[in-house]
mmCIF file of C-alpha atoms in Angstrom:
data_model
loop_
_atom_site.group_PDB
_atom_site.id
_atom_site.type_symbol
_atom_site.label_atom_id
_atom_site.label_comp_id
_atom_site.label_asym_id
_atom_site.label_seq_id
_atom_site.Cartn_x
_atom_site.Cartn_y
_atom_site.Cartn_z
ATOM 1 C CA MET P 18 0.000 0.000 0.000
ATOM 2 C CA ASN P 19 1.529 3.302 -1.094
ATOM 3 C CA GLY P 20 0.765 6.093 1.356
ATOM 4 C CA HIS P 21 -0.460 9.564 0.505
ATOM 5 C CA HIS P 22 2.339 11.943 -0.456
ATOM 6 C CA LEU P 23 1.585 14.222 2.532
ATOM 7 C CA HIS P 24 1.621 11.436 5.117
ATOM 8 C CA PRO P 25 5.399 11.741 5.780
ATOM 9 C CA GLN P 26 4.910 15.476 6.429
ATOM 10 C CA MET P 27 2.156 14.652 8.908
ATOM 11 C CA ALA P 28 4.437 12.148 10.648
ATOM 12 C CA ARG P 29 7.278 14.687 10.876
ATOM 13 C CA ALA P 30 4.970 17.393 12.234
ATOM 14 C CA ALA P 31 3.625 14.953 14.828
ATOM 15 C CA ALA P 32 7.111 13.896 15.912
ATOM 16 C CA GLU P 33 8.108 17.527 16.362
ATOM 17 C CA ALA P 34 4.927 18.273 18.332
ATOM 18 C CA ALA P 35 5.708 15.350 20.657
ATOM 19 C CA ARG P 36 9.269 16.598 21.116
ATOM 20 C CA ILE P 37 8.078 20.109 22.008
ATOM 21 C CA ALA P 38 5.490 18.745 24.461
ATOM 22 C CA ALA P 39 8.190 16.786 26.267
ATOM 23 C CA GLY P 40 9.877 20.093 27.132
ATOM 24 C CA VAL P 41 6.850 21.644 28.847
ATOM 25 C CA ARG P 42 7.188 21.832 32.633
ATOM 26 C CA PRO P 43 4.412 22.371 35.224
ATOM 27 C CA GLU P 44 5.752 25.842 36.028
ATOM 28 C CA HIS P 45 5.178 26.879 32.395
ATOM 29 C CA LEU P 46 1.449 26.177 32.384
ATOM 30 C CA ASP P 47 0.214 29.446 33.856
ATOM 31 C CA GLY P 48 2.416 31.610 31.627
ATOM 32 C CA PRO P 49 1.479 33.715 28.584
ATOM 33 C CA THR P 50 1.539 32.514 24.983
ATOM 34 C CA PRO P 51 1.595 34.145 21.535
ATOM 35 C CA CYS P 52 -2.149 33.359 21.496
ATOM 36 C CA THR P 53 -2.882 36.257 23.813
ATOM 37 C CA GLU P 54 -6.312 34.979 24.882
ATOM 38 C CA LEU P 55 -4.861 31.652 26.085
ATOM 39 C CA ASP P 56 -2.401 30.813 28.834
ATOM 40 C CA THR P 57 -0.056 27.883 28.247
ATOM 41 C CA ARG P 58 -2.360 25.366 29.947
ATOM 42 C CA ALA P 59 -5.340 26.314 27.756
ATOM 43 C CA LEU P 60 -3.171 26.358 24.640
ATOM 44 C CA VAL P 61 -1.664 22.939 25.378
ATOM 45 C CA ASN P 62 -5.125 21.473 26.004
ATOM 46 C CA HIS P 63 -6.372 22.868 22.670
ATOM 47 C CA TRP P 64 -3.246 21.587 20.868
ATOM 48 C CA VAL P 65 -3.456 18.101 22.369
ATOM 49 C CA LEU P 66 -7.194 17.778 21.733
ATOM 50 C CA TYR P 67 -7.265 18.805 18.089
ATOM 51 C CA THR P 68 -3.884 17.654 16.779
ATOM 52 C CA SER P 69 -3.937 14.155 18.272
ATOM 53 C CA HIS P 70 -7.463 13.100 19.259
ATOM 54 C CA GLY P 71 -9.057 15.326 16.624
ATOM 55 C CA LEU P 72 -6.604 14.063 14.010
ATOM 56 C CA GLU P 73 -7.587 10.447 14.673
ATOM 57 C CA HIS P 74 -11.319 11.201 14.810
ATOM 58 C CA ARG P 75 -11.150 13.079 11.493
ATOM 59 C CA ALA P 76 -9.507 10.039 9.895
ATOM 60 C CA CYS P 77 -12.216 7.768 11.319
ATOM 61 C CA ARG P 78 -15.010 10.256 10.443
ATOM 62 C CA THR P 79 -16.225 10.254 14.049
ATOM 63 C CA ALA P 80 -17.068 13.129 16.395
ATOM 64 C CA LEU P 81 -14.898 14.046 19.364
ATOM 65 C CA PRO P 82 -16.597 12.871 22.572
ATOM 66 C CA GLU P 83 -17.803 15.732 24.780
ATOM 67 C CA ASP P 84 -15.871 14.477 27.809
ATOM 68 C CA LEU P 85 -12.669 14.657 25.767
ATOM 69 C CA VAL P 86 -13.429 18.227 24.643
ATOM 70 C CA ALA P 87 -13.746 19.327 28.278
ATOM 71 C CA HIS P 88 -10.746 17.319 29.530
ATOM 72 C CA ASP P 89 -7.700 18.991 31.148
ATOM 73 C CA PHE P 90 -4.890 16.893 29.690
ATOM 74 C CA THR P 91 -2.260 18.882 31.581
ATOM 75 C CA ALA P 92 -3.698 17.673 34.908
ATOM 76 C CA GLU P 93 -2.145 14.279 34.192
ATOM 77 C CA PRO P 94 1.558 14.102 35.160
ATOM 78 C CA ALA P 95 2.432 12.052 32.056
ATOM 79 C CA TRP P 96 0.294 14.060 29.622
ATOM 80 C CA ALA P 97 3.191 14.628 27.201
ATOM 81 C CA ASP P 98 3.840 10.877 26.924
ATOM 82 C CA ALA P 99 0.122 10.251 26.404
ATOM 83 C CA TYR P 100 0.079 12.975 23.731
ATOM 84 C CA ALA P 101 3.020 11.369 21.917
ATOM 85 C CA ALA P 102 1.279 7.995 21.958
ATOM 86 C CA GLN P 103 -1.998 9.487 20.724
ATOM 87 C CA LEU P 104 -0.164 11.331 17.929
ATOM 88 C CA GLU P 105 1.313 8.014 16.794
ATOM 89 C CA ARG P 106 -2.153 6.423 16.745
ATOM 90 C CA ALA P 107 -3.563 9.360 14.810
ATOM 91 C CA VAL P 108 -0.780 9.322 12.215
ATOM 92 C CA ARG P 109 -1.291 5.547 11.798
ATOM 93 C CA ALA P 110 -4.999 6.203 11.170
ATOM 94 C CA TRP P 111 -3.996 8.387 8.192
ATOM 95 C CA ALA P 112 -1.569 5.793 6.789
ATOM 96 C CA ASP P 113 -4.275 4.282 4.569
ATOM 97 C CA PRO P 114 -4.477 6.312 1.322
ATOM 98 C CA ALA P 115 -8.265 5.751 1.277
ATOM 99 C CA VAL P 116 -8.584 7.943 4.396
ATOM 100 C CA TRP P 117 -7.351 10.910 2.331
ATOM 101 C CA GLU P 118 -10.196 10.498 -0.148
ATOM 102 C CA GLY P 119 -13.703 11.904 0.083
ATOM 103 C CA GLY P 120 -14.904 14.435 2.586
ATOM 104 C CA VAL P 121 -14.854 15.005 6.330
ATOM 105 C CA ASP P 122 -17.857 16.617 8.010
ATOM 106 C CA LEU P 123 -16.925 19.973 9.500
ATOM 107 C CA GLY P 124 -19.936 21.444 11.263
ATOM 108 C CA GLY P 125 -22.381 20.073 8.714
ATOM 109 C CA THR P 126 -20.215 20.946 5.705
ATOM 110 C CA PRO P 127 -18.167 18.266 3.932
ATOM 111 C CA VAL P 128 -14.544 19.362 3.485
ATOM 112 C CA PRO P 129 -12.023 17.358 1.408
ATOM 113 C CA ALA P 130 -10.057 15.031 3.678
ATOM 114 C CA GLU P 131 -6.752 16.267 2.251
ATOM 115 C CA SER P 132 -7.665 19.858 3.153
ATOM 116 C CA ILE P 133 -8.517 18.795 6.715
ATOM 117 C CA ALA P 134 -5.223 16.929 6.990
ATOM 118 C CA LYS P 135 -3.280 19.962 5.768
ATOM 119 C CA MET P 136 -5.000 22.226 8.302
ATOM 120 C CA LEU P 137 -4.208 19.803 11.116
ATOM 121 C CA ILE P 138 -0.552 19.600 10.043
ATOM 122 C CA LYS P 139 -0.564 23.411 10.164
ATOM 123 C CA GLU P 140 -2.072 23.272 13.676
ATOM 124 C CA MET P 141 0.648 20.884 14.866
ATOM 125 C CA VAL P 142 3.411 23.158 13.617
ATOM 126 C CA VAL P 143 1.962 26.601 14.410
ATOM 127 C CA HIS P 144 0.619 25.722 17.850
ATOM 128 C CA GLY P 145 3.816 23.754 18.397
ATOM 129 C CA TRP P 146 5.673 27.005 17.795
ATOM 130 C CA ASP P 147 3.286 28.799 20.176
ATOM 131 C CA VAL P 148 3.967 26.244 22.913
ATOM 132 C CA ALA P 149 7.708 26.229 22.272
ATOM 133 C CA ARG P 150 7.904 30.022 22.433
ATOM 134 C CA ALA P 151 5.832 30.118 25.612
ATOM 135 C CA THR P 152 8.072 27.551 27.323
ATOM 136 C CA GLY P 153 11.537 28.544 26.133
ATOM 137 C CA GLY P 154 11.793 25.803 23.512
ATOM 138 C CA GLU P 155 12.333 25.894 19.775
ATOM 139 C CA VAL P 156 10.702 24.439 16.688
ATOM 140 C CA ARG P 157 12.685 22.368 14.224
ATOM 141 C CA VAL P 158 10.962 21.927 10.892
ATOM 142 C CA SER P 159 12.342 21.274 7.431
ATOM 143 C CA ASP P 160 11.913 23.842 4.678
ATOM 144 C CA ASP P 161 9.444 21.604 2.833
ATOM 145 C CA LEU P 162 7.250 21.287 5.934
ATOM 146 C CA ALA P 163 7.479 25.044 6.569
ATOM 147 C CA ALA P 164 6.553 25.662 2.918
ATOM 148 C CA LEU P 165 3.486 23.436 3.293
ATOM 149 C CA VAL P 166 2.413 25.314 6.436
ATOM 150 C CA LEU P 167 2.912 28.669 4.691
ATOM 151 C CA ALA P 168 0.802 27.522 1.721
ATOM 152 C CA VAL P 169 -2.012 26.289 3.995
ATOM 153 C CA ILE P 170 -2.007 29.570 5.939
ATOM 154 C CA GLU P 171 -2.011 31.718 2.809
ATOM 155 C CA GLU P 172 -4.859 29.676 1.330
ATOM 156 C CA ASN P 173 -7.037 29.850 4.453
ATOM 157 C CA ALA P 174 -5.967 33.072 6.217
ATOM 158 C CA GLU P 175 -9.065 35.121 5.413
ATOM 159 C CA LEU P 176 -11.370 32.336 6.568
ATOM 160 C CA TYR P 177 -9.439 32.016 9.848
ATOM 161 C CA ARG P 178 -9.627 35.796 10.338
ATOM 162 C CA GLN P 179 -13.391 35.790 9.815
ATOM 163 C CA PHE P 180 -13.711 33.398 12.756
ATOM 164 C CA GLY P 181 -11.107 35.089 14.949
ATOM 165 C CA GLY P 182 -8.481 32.382 14.533
ATOM 166 C CA PHE P 183 -5.819 34.684 13.057
ATOM 167 C CA ALA P 184 -4.885 38.295 13.723
ATOM 168 C CA GLU P 185 -3.865 40.669 10.932
ATOM 169 C CA PRO P 186 -0.584 39.718 9.186
ATOM 170 C CA VAL P 187 2.675 40.888 10.757
ATOM 171 C CA PRO P 188 5.217 42.483 8.377
ATOM 172 C CA VAL P 189 8.401 40.456 7.808
ATOM 173 C CA PRO P 190 11.138 40.786 5.175
ATOM 174 C CA ALA P 191 10.463 39.021 1.878
ATOM 175 C CA ASP P 192 13.570 36.888 2.461
ATOM 176 C CA ALA P 193 12.560 35.857 5.994
ATOM 177 C CA PRO P 194 12.699 32.121 6.744
ATOM 178 C CA LEU P 195 9.675 30.176 5.505
ATOM 179 C CA LEU P 196 8.406 29.414 9.000
ATOM 180 C CA ASP P 197 8.686 33.076 10.016
ATOM 181 C CA ARG P 198 6.683 34.023 6.925
ATOM 182 C CA ALA P 199 4.044 31.442 7.804
ATOM 183 C CA LEU P 200 3.804 32.679 11.381
ATOM 184 C CA ALA P 201 3.590 36.309 10.262
ATOM 185 C CA ALA P 202 0.850 35.459 7.753
ATOM 186 C CA SER P 203 -1.132 33.929 10.624
ATOM 187 C CA GLY P 204 -0.845 37.176 12.615
ATOM 188 C CA ARG P 205 2.007 36.050 14.878
ATOM 189 C CA ASP P 206 5.195 37.966 15.601
ATOM 190 C CA PRO P 207 7.982 35.466 14.819
ATOM 191 C CA HIS P 208 10.124 37.191 17.478
ATOM 192 C CA TRP P 209 7.517 36.959 20.272
ATOM 193 C CA THR P 210 8.823 36.131 23.747
ATOM 194 C CA PRO P 211 6.944 35.726 27.047
ATOM 195 C CA LYS P 212 8.667 38.905 28.309
ATOM 196 C CA GLN P 213 6.950 41.198 25.776
#
């Protein structure tokens, strides 16, 4: 079975998300994040829910259970290990090329599965950057993964802004690194620090 051409990118994004999560310490959880309306605990819970559990449920075409949506993952001492394991399960669920075909229900509207997968890869990387910045870590992504994230953001930026998901773009030089350009297009300052 030959996998979908974006599946390796998904696997790399998931591995990087797991690595970033492993660096989060309890003392980080009440601190600020680049997502100004969320502290680190709320951001991590959102990230874990949608990029691991949500990723698997999208592949299976099933709804997220309500108790999972309300769950505080960070209350569990080994949440980062559980997140890594759930990411692996989710990426395995997308290993079948048939999962990438057809549509996924998104609030009553069918959206192409590949588009959903791309948006979730973007969530892994961009919220991974948010978490890393908030906790003194760093993001390590290849240029091809950063280019994919930039393309997804540019394609969907106006839609995200309509629903309050992105702020207005932040100016960066035209020759800025691809990830910086992606972050700026999503309304993030690539040089944000918790001390701002």
